Structures are given as structure tokens and as C-alpha cells.
Amino acid sequence: MRWWDIDSVLALEKELFPDDAWSRGMFWSELAHARGTGSTRRYLVAYEGDRLVGYGGLAVAGTDSDGGAAVAADVQTIAVARDHWGTGLGARLLTELLRYATAFEATEVMLEVRVDNERAQKLYERFGFEPIGFRRGYYQPGNVDALVMRLSEPSAIPGRSVNGAPDDTPDPATTDGQAEPGPLNGVQGTEIHG
């Protein structure tokens, strides 16, 4: 994601998360930490032609959930346009974020998901995330609880590398471990850029 993607990202953000959408300033702040030496963020966008159809972001910190010195990562956001739900794009974005977590040498990845978002919870469970708690009233102004989930070994996730080249392990975007047909694992014409 670059600064010129923000208008398109905001449009999709407001469409998908009307009650708790991130602001322009929040995205600018995240991108400020995504470049250069010492960067602690990675943000991706997915385009189909000239249309932004998805995005995701990851942040890293210096301690894991047990208070150790290991690096922990947090999935900040993942969003996929409604007409791309069920295509595997969300799984591809998550796979790329987990590859970045591995590049940052994170030993675990955390995330929060709305308790009423079963679609996202199922995706995270397929990747090995496990529920570890709740954050009451986390999503405002609707006062919706967040389910906190953790993945203990992000480096064990198969799929595609950060540069997009396929590796020879099954892609978790599919339920049977077999890759979908097509040049981009079933999401034809979609390009993901970090």
C-alpha cells in the first residue's frame, strides 16, 4: 500500500465497516511506519485492473504475549470487496501478511475479530488461529465485542512467498489442500502489492 492507494482503501473501508471505519489519518500513520529501516508495519493492496478489491495490514512489536523478548505481530486489518468474498482473496492476503510476520521473525501473530463476523473467524481458524479471549466493547460506536485469536507459529503457513512466487506446499485458501486453477490461485486478474 502506498499513499496513492488511500482514497480507494478508504472507500472500501467505509463500505465494509461503516460504523468503525479507520480514518485517513490512521492509514497515513500506519504507512509512516511501513517504510525504511526499522519499519514495523506492512500493508498490502489487491487490485483487479484499476479497482482496489482488498487490502490488509500487519504490525510488529518487541514482545510476545508471554512478555518474552520474542517478536509478536498483529494483523491490523483485512478487507475484501463483497463481490470477491469466497474467491480466496482474503486467504491470499492473510498468507502474505503471515509471510511478512515470518520475515520480521515474529514467533506469534495476534488479531481481533468481531464476535459477529463468523466468516472471518472461520478463515482465521483454517490458518491455525485459536481463540484466547475477548475484548468487551472493542468495536465502537456499536459496542461490539472482539474475539482475540493467536497463531503460535506463523512460519508454518504454506502457500505463496512474499514476492508472489508459488512454493510447493498446499495453499490454506483451499479446504482440501489442493490449489485452485488459474494464474493466481483462483483469483484471476487480481494482483497483490505490498
PDB file of C-alpha atoms in Angstrom:
ATOM      1  CA  MET A   1       0.000   0.000   0.000  1.00  0.00           C
ATOM      2  CA  ARG A   2       1.212   3.473  -0.865  1.00  0.00           C
ATOM      3  CA  TRP A   3      -0.219   6.927  -0.184  1.00  0.00           C
ATOM      4  CA  TRP A   4      -1.935   6.995  -3.579  1.00  0.00           C
ATOM      5  CA  ASP A   5      -3.985   3.919  -2.590  1.00  0.00           C
ATOM      6  CA  ILE A   6      -5.530   5.597   0.462  1.00  0.00           C
ATOM      7  CA  ASP A   7      -8.596   7.109  -1.275  1.00  0.00           C
ATOM      8  CA  SER A   8      -9.563   3.705  -2.700  1.00  0.00           C
ATOM      9  CA  VAL A   9      -8.810   1.984   0.603  1.00  0.00           C
ATOM     10  CA  LEU A  10     -10.995   4.494   2.473  1.00  0.00           C
ATOM     11  CA  ALA A  11     -13.898   3.943   0.066  1.00  0.00           C
ATOM     12  CA  LEU A  12     -13.788   0.163   0.628  1.00  0.00           C
ATOM     13  CA  GLU A  13     -13.214   0.632   4.378  1.00  0.00           C
ATOM     14  CA  LYS A  14     -16.341   2.805   4.700  1.00  0.00           C
ATOM     15  CA  GLU A  15     -18.392   0.391   2.600  1.00  0.00           C
ATOM     16  CA  LEU A  16     -17.407  -2.672   4.657  1.00  0.00           C
ATOM     17  CA  PHE A  17     -17.059  -1.120   8.129  1.00  0.00           C
ATOM     18  CA  PRO A  18     -19.464   1.840   8.188  1.00  0.00           C
ATOM     19  CA  ASP A  19     -19.667   2.052  11.988  1.00  0.00           C
ATOM     20  CA  ASP A  20     -15.996   1.659  12.847  1.00  0.00           C
ATOM     21  CA  ALA A  21     -14.064   2.602   9.707  1.00  0.00           C
ATOM     22  CA  TRP A  22     -10.489   3.764  10.059  1.00  0.00           C
ATOM     23  CA  SER A  23      -9.803   7.399   9.268  1.00  0.00           C
ATOM     24  CA  ARG A  24      -7.447   8.788   6.634  1.00  0.00           C
ATOM     25  CA  GLY A  25      -5.087   9.809   9.444  1.00  0.00           C
ATOM     26  CA  MET A  26      -4.967   6.266  10.817  1.00  0.00           C
ATOM     27  CA  PHE A  27      -3.895   4.866   7.439  1.00  0.00           C
ATOM     28  CA  TRP A  28      -1.318   7.648   6.976  1.00  0.00           C
ATOM     29  CA  SER A  29       0.086   6.901  10.428  1.00  0.00           C
ATOM     30  CA  GLU A  30       0.358   3.172   9.665  1.00  0.00           C
ATOM     31  CA  LEU A  31       2.068   3.828   6.329  1.00  0.00           C
ATOM     32  CA  ALA A  32       4.564   6.140   8.044  1.00  0.00           C
ATOM     33  CA  HIS A  33       5.821   3.070   9.925  1.00  0.00           C
ATOM     34  CA  ALA A  34       5.873   0.798   6.857  1.00  0.00           C
ATOM     35  CA  ARG A  35       8.960   2.024   5.015  1.00  0.00           C
ATOM     36  CA  GLY A  36      12.675   2.216   5.579  1.00  0.00           C
ATOM     37  CA  THR A  37      14.972   0.618   8.085  1.00  0.00           C
ATOM     38  CA  GLY A  38      13.299  -0.095  11.366  1.00  0.00           C
ATOM     39  CA  SER A  39       9.857  -0.371   9.776  1.00  0.00           C
ATOM     40  CA  THR A  40       7.279  -2.121  11.939  1.00  0.00           C
ATOM     41  CA  ARG A  41       4.339  -2.339   9.515  1.00  0.00           C
ATOM     42  CA  ARG A  42       3.445  -3.984   6.223  1.00  0.00           C
ATOM     43  CA  TYR A  43       0.332  -3.080   4.250  1.00  0.00           C
ATOM     44  CA  LEU A  44      -0.873  -4.781   1.083  1.00  0.00           C
ATOM     45  CA  VAL A  45      -3.433  -3.899  -1.552  1.00  0.00           C
ATOM     46  CA  ALA A  46      -5.132  -6.125  -4.114  1.00  0.00           C
ATOM     47  CA  TYR A  47      -6.290  -4.716  -7.428  1.00  0.00           C
ATOM     48  CA  GLU A  48      -8.405  -6.168 -10.193  1.00  0.00           C
ATOM     49  CA  GLY A  49      -7.472  -3.977 -13.113  1.00  0.00           C
ATOM     50  CA  ASP A  50      -7.725  -0.426 -11.782  1.00  0.00           C
ATOM     51  CA  ARG A  51     -10.161  -1.330  -8.983  1.00  0.00           C
ATOM     52  CA  LEU A  52      -8.960  -1.932  -5.429  1.00  0.00           C
ATOM     53  CA  VAL A  53     -10.671  -5.124  -4.207  1.00  0.00           C
ATOM     54  CA  GLY A  54      -8.822  -5.804  -0.956  1.00  0.00           C
ATOM     55  CA  TYR A  55      -6.166  -4.750   1.500  1.00  0.00           C
ATOM     56  CA  GLY A  56      -4.510  -5.916   4.684  1.00  0.00           C
ATOM     57  CA  GLY A  57      -2.024  -4.743   7.277  1.00  0.00           C
ATOM     58  CA  LEU A  58       0.354  -6.153   9.874  1.00  0.00           C
ATOM     59  CA  ALA A  59       2.227  -4.520  12.772  1.00  0.00           C
ATOM     60  CA  VAL A  60       5.101  -5.970  14.801  1.00  0.00           C
ATOM     61  CA  ALA A  61       6.220  -5.320  18.365  1.00  0.00           C
ATOM     62  CA  GLY A  62       9.160  -6.402  20.506  1.00  0.00           C
ATOM     63  CA  THR A  63       7.431  -8.741  22.937  1.00  0.00           C
ATOM     64  CA  ASP A  64       5.201 -11.770  22.591  1.00  0.00           C
ATOM     65  CA  SER A  65       2.026 -12.412  24.611  1.00  0.00           C
ATOM     66  CA  ASP A  66       4.031 -14.128  27.362  1.00  0.00           C
ATOM     67  CA  GLY A  67       6.113 -10.990  27.935  1.00  0.00           C
ATOM     68  CA  GLY A  68       9.232 -12.527  26.407  1.00  0.00           C
ATOM     69  CA  ALA A  69      11.760 -10.871  24.146  1.00  0.00           C
ATOM     70  CA  ALA A  70      10.431 -12.593  21.036  1.00  0.00           C
ATOM     71  CA  VAL A  71       8.771 -10.545  18.312  1.00  0.00           C
ATOM     72  CA  ALA A  72       4.973 -10.574  18.143  1.00  0.00           C
ATOM     73  CA  ALA A  73       2.892  -9.448  15.180  1.00  0.00           C
ATOM     74  CA  ASP A  74      -0.690  -8.226  14.993  1.00  0.00           C
ATOM     75  CA  VAL A  75      -2.983  -8.399  11.980  1.00  0.00           C
ATOM     76  CA  GLN A  76      -4.297  -4.858  11.972  1.00  0.00           C
ATOM     77  CA  THR A  77      -6.853  -5.196   9.194  1.00  0.00           C
ATOM     78  CA  ILE A  78      -8.007  -7.349   6.301  1.00  0.00           C
ATOM     79  CA  ALA A  79     -10.774  -6.293   3.944  1.00  0.00           C
ATOM     80  CA  VAL A  80     -12.119  -7.817   0.742  1.00  0.00           C
ATOM     81  CA  ALA A  81     -14.777  -6.299  -1.539  1.00  0.00           C
ATOM     82  CA  ARG A  82     -18.091  -8.125  -1.160  1.00  0.00           C
ATOM     83  CA  ASP A  83     -18.118  -9.292  -4.774  1.00  0.00           C
ATOM     84  CA  HIS A  84     -14.789 -11.057  -4.071  1.00  0.00           C
ATOM     85  CA  TRP A  85     -15.934 -12.918  -0.973  1.00  0.00           C
ATOM     86  CA  GLY A  86     -15.430 -16.650  -1.386  1.00  0.00           C
ATOM     87  CA  THR A  87     -12.754 -16.279  -4.074  1.00  0.00           C
ATOM     88  CA  GLY A  88      -9.769 -16.964  -1.804  1.00  0.00           C
ATOM     89  CA  LEU A  89      -8.573 -13.357  -1.855  1.00  0.00           C
ATOM     90  CA  GLY A  90      -8.863 -12.974   1.932  1.00  0.00           C
ATOM     91  CA  ALA A  91      -6.771 -16.119   2.386  1.00  0.00           C
ATOM     92  CA  ARG A  92      -4.159 -14.819  -0.055  1.00  0.00           C
ATOM     93  CA  LEU A  93      -3.920 -11.519   1.807  1.00  0.00           C
ATOM     94  CA  LEU A  94      -3.607 -13.328   5.137  1.00  0.00           C
ATOM     95  CA  THR A  95      -0.960 -15.664   3.698  1.00  0.00           C
ATOM     96  CA  GLU A  96       1.097 -12.667   2.580  1.00  0.00           C
ATOM     97  CA  LEU A  97       0.737 -10.981   5.965  1.00  0.00           C
ATOM     98  CA  LEU A  98       1.929 -14.150   7.682  1.00  0.00           C
ATOM     99  CA  ARG A  99       4.899 -14.306   5.306  1.00  0.00           C
ATOM    100  CA  TYR A 100       5.764 -10.774   6.395  1.00  0.00           C
ATOM    101  CA  ALA A 101       5.389 -11.807  10.050  1.00  0.00           C
ATOM    102  CA  THR A 102       7.903 -14.572   9.368  1.00  0.00           C
ATOM    103  CA  ALA A 103      10.257 -12.100   7.672  1.00  0.00           C
ATOM    104  CA  PHE A 104      10.023  -9.940  10.807  1.00  0.00           C
ATOM    105  CA  GLU A 105      10.903 -13.126  12.778  1.00  0.00           C
ATOM    106  CA  ALA A 106       7.628 -13.000  14.713  1.00  0.00           C
ATOM    107  CA  THR A 107       7.033 -16.062  16.868  1.00  0.00           C
ATOM    108  CA  GLU A 108       3.295 -15.429  17.137  1.00  0.00           C
ATOM    109  CA  VAL A 109       0.569 -13.427  15.427  1.00  0.00           C
ATOM    110  CA  MET A 110      -2.431 -11.950  17.206  1.00  0.00           C
ATOM    111  CA  LEU A 111      -5.646 -10.421  15.883  1.00  0.00           C
ATOM    112  CA  GLU A 112      -9.048  -9.203  16.947  1.00  0.00           C
ATOM    113  CA  VAL A 113     -12.209 -10.055  15.043  1.00  0.00           C
ATOM    114  CA  ARG A 114     -15.793  -9.028  15.691  1.00  0.00           C
ATOM    115  CA  VAL A 115     -17.673 -11.746  17.549  1.00  0.00           C
ATOM    116  CA  ASP A 116     -20.431 -11.474  14.928  1.00  0.00           C
ATOM    117  CA  ASN A 117     -18.048 -11.956  11.955  1.00  0.00           C
ATOM    118  CA  GLU A 118     -18.194 -15.736  11.574  1.00  0.00           C
ATOM    119  CA  ARG A 119     -16.835 -15.646   8.006  1.00  0.00           C
ATOM    120  CA  ALA A 120     -13.565 -14.083   9.153  1.00  0.00           C
ATOM    121  CA  GLN A 121     -13.335 -16.327  12.221  1.00  0.00           C
ATOM    122  CA  LYS A 122     -13.558 -19.423  10.014  1.00  0.00           C
ATOM    123  CA  LEU A 123     -10.787 -18.099   7.769  1.00  0.00           C
ATOM    124  CA  TYR A 124      -8.510 -17.488  10.747  1.00  0.00           C
ATOM    125  CA  GLU A 125      -9.276 -20.915  12.204  1.00  0.00           C
ATOM    126  CA  ARG A 126      -8.301 -22.558   8.887  1.00  0.00           C
ATOM    127  CA  PHE A 127      -4.920 -20.887   9.262  1.00  0.00           C
ATOM    128  CA  GLY A 128      -4.483 -22.239  12.794  1.00  0.00           C
ATOM    129  CA  PHE A 129      -5.501 -19.187  14.834  1.00  0.00           C
ATOM    130  CA  GLU A 130      -7.014 -20.138  18.179  1.00  0.00           C
ATOM    131  CA  PRO A 131      -9.339 -18.036  20.352  1.00  0.00           C
ATOM    132  CA  ILE A 132      -7.676 -16.856  23.557  1.00  0.00           C
ATOM    133  CA  GLY A 133     -10.066 -14.247  24.966  1.00  0.00           C
ATOM    134  CA  PHE A 134     -12.421 -11.339  24.406  1.00  0.00           C
ATOM    135  CA  ARG A 135     -12.183  -7.563  24.446  1.00  0.00           C
ATOM    136  CA  ARG A 136     -15.532  -6.246  25.625  1.00  0.00           C
ATOM    137  CA  GLY A 137     -16.931  -3.317  23.658  1.00  0.00           C
ATOM    138  CA  TYR A 138     -13.803  -3.169  21.466  1.00  0.00           C
ATOM    139  CA  TYR A 139     -15.576  -2.062  18.290  1.00  0.00           C
ATOM    140  CA  GLN A 140     -17.126   1.360  18.754  1.00  0.00           C
ATOM    141  CA  PRO A 141     -19.536   3.041  18.462  1.00  0.00           C
ATOM    142  CA  GLY A 142     -21.559  -0.206  18.225  1.00  0.00           C
ATOM    143  CA  ASN A 143     -20.058  -1.583  21.473  1.00  0.00           C
ATOM    144  CA  VAL A 144     -19.380  -4.957  19.775  1.00  0.00           C
ATOM    145  CA  ASP A 145     -17.024  -7.396  21.484  1.00  0.00           C
ATOM    146  CA  ALA A 146     -13.832  -8.626  19.821  1.00  0.00           C
ATOM    147  CA  LEU A 147     -12.657 -12.218  19.858  1.00  0.00           C
ATOM    148  CA  VAL A 148      -8.874 -12.271  20.361  1.00  0.00           C
ATOM    149  CA  MET A 149      -7.099 -15.002  18.400  1.00  0.00           C
ATOM    150  CA  ARG A 150      -3.474 -16.156  18.314  1.00  0.00           C
ATOM    151  CA  LEU A 151      -1.342 -18.127  15.864  1.00  0.00           C
ATOM    152  CA  SER A 152       1.699 -19.608  17.574  1.00  0.00           C
ATOM    153  CA  GLU A 153       3.833 -20.488  14.535  1.00  0.00           C
ATOM    154  CA  PRO A 154       3.315 -18.124  11.583  1.00  0.00           C
ATOM    155  CA  SER A 155       6.325 -19.576   9.747  1.00  0.00           C
ATOM    156  CA  ALA A 156       4.483 -22.900   9.353  1.00  0.00           C
ATOM    157  CA  ILE A 157       1.864 -21.431   6.985  1.00  0.00           C
ATOM    158  CA  PRO A 158       2.114 -22.868   3.463  1.00  0.00           C
ATOM    159  CA  GLY A 159       1.197 -21.027   0.285  1.00  0.00           C
ATOM    160  CA  ARG A 160       2.935 -18.259  -1.557  1.00  0.00           C
ATOM    161  CA  SER A 161       6.057 -16.343  -0.737  1.00  0.00           C
ATOM    162  CA  VAL A 162       6.063 -12.588  -0.133  1.00  0.00           C
ATOM    163  CA  ASN A 163       7.228 -11.958  -3.708  1.00  0.00           C
ATOM    164  CA  GLY A 164       4.235 -13.919  -5.050  1.00  0.00           C
ATOM    165  CA  ALA A 165       6.169 -16.921  -6.338  1.00  0.00           C
ATOM    166  CA  PRO A 166       4.382 -20.156  -5.502  1.00  0.00           C
ATOM    167  CA  ASP A 167       6.105 -22.637  -3.276  1.00  0.00           C
ATOM    168  CA  ASP A 168       5.349 -26.357  -3.398  1.00  0.00           C
ATOM    169  CA  THR A 169       3.239 -26.636  -0.243  1.00  0.00           C
ATOM    170  CA  PRO A 170      -0.573 -26.641  -0.221  1.00  0.00           C
ATOM    171  CA  ASP A 171      -2.367 -23.306  -0.022  1.00  0.00           C
ATOM    172  CA  PRO A 172      -4.567 -22.869   3.071  1.00  0.00           C
ATOM    173  CA  ALA A 173      -7.003 -20.883   0.928  1.00  0.00           C
ATOM    174  CA  THR A 174      -8.485 -24.175  -0.172  1.00  0.00           C
ATOM    175  CA  THR A 175     -10.303 -26.592   2.063  1.00  0.00           C
ATOM    176  CA  ASP A 176      -8.760 -29.747   0.617  1.00  0.00           C
ATOM    177  CA  GLY A 177      -5.167 -28.519   0.343  1.00  0.00           C
ATOM    178  CA  GLN A 178      -5.301 -28.502  -3.453  1.00  0.00           C
ATOM    179  CA  ALA A 179      -4.581 -25.283  -5.300  1.00  0.00           C
ATOM    180  CA  GLU A 180      -7.413 -23.755  -7.258  1.00  0.00           C
ATOM    181  CA  PRO A 181      -6.957 -23.422 -11.024  1.00  0.00           C
ATOM    182  CA  GLY A 182      -5.826 -20.214 -12.591  1.00  0.00           C
ATOM    183  CA  PRO A 183      -2.804 -17.981 -12.538  1.00  0.00           C
ATOM    184  CA  LEU A 184      -3.465 -16.504  -9.103  1.00  0.00           C
ATOM    185  CA  ASN A 185      -4.866 -19.480  -7.242  1.00  0.00           C
ATOM    186  CA  GLY A 186      -8.437 -18.911  -8.380  1.00  0.00           C
ATOM    187  CA  VAL A 187      -8.434 -15.111  -8.070  1.00  0.00           C
ATOM    188  CA  GLN A 188      -7.880 -14.360 -11.724  1.00  0.00           C
ATOM    189  CA  GLY A 189      -6.876 -10.879 -12.698  1.00  0.00           C
ATOM    190  CA  THR A 190      -6.130  -9.805  -9.107  1.00  0.00           C
ATOM    191  CA  GLU A 191      -2.690  -8.503  -8.218  1.00  0.00           C
ATOM    192  CA  ILE A 192      -1.444  -8.075  -4.666  1.00  0.00           C
ATOM    193  CA  HIS A 193       1.125  -5.356  -3.985  1.00  0.00           C
ATOM    194  CA  GLY A 194       2.935  -4.626  -0.736  1.00  0.00           C
TER     195      GLY A 194
END
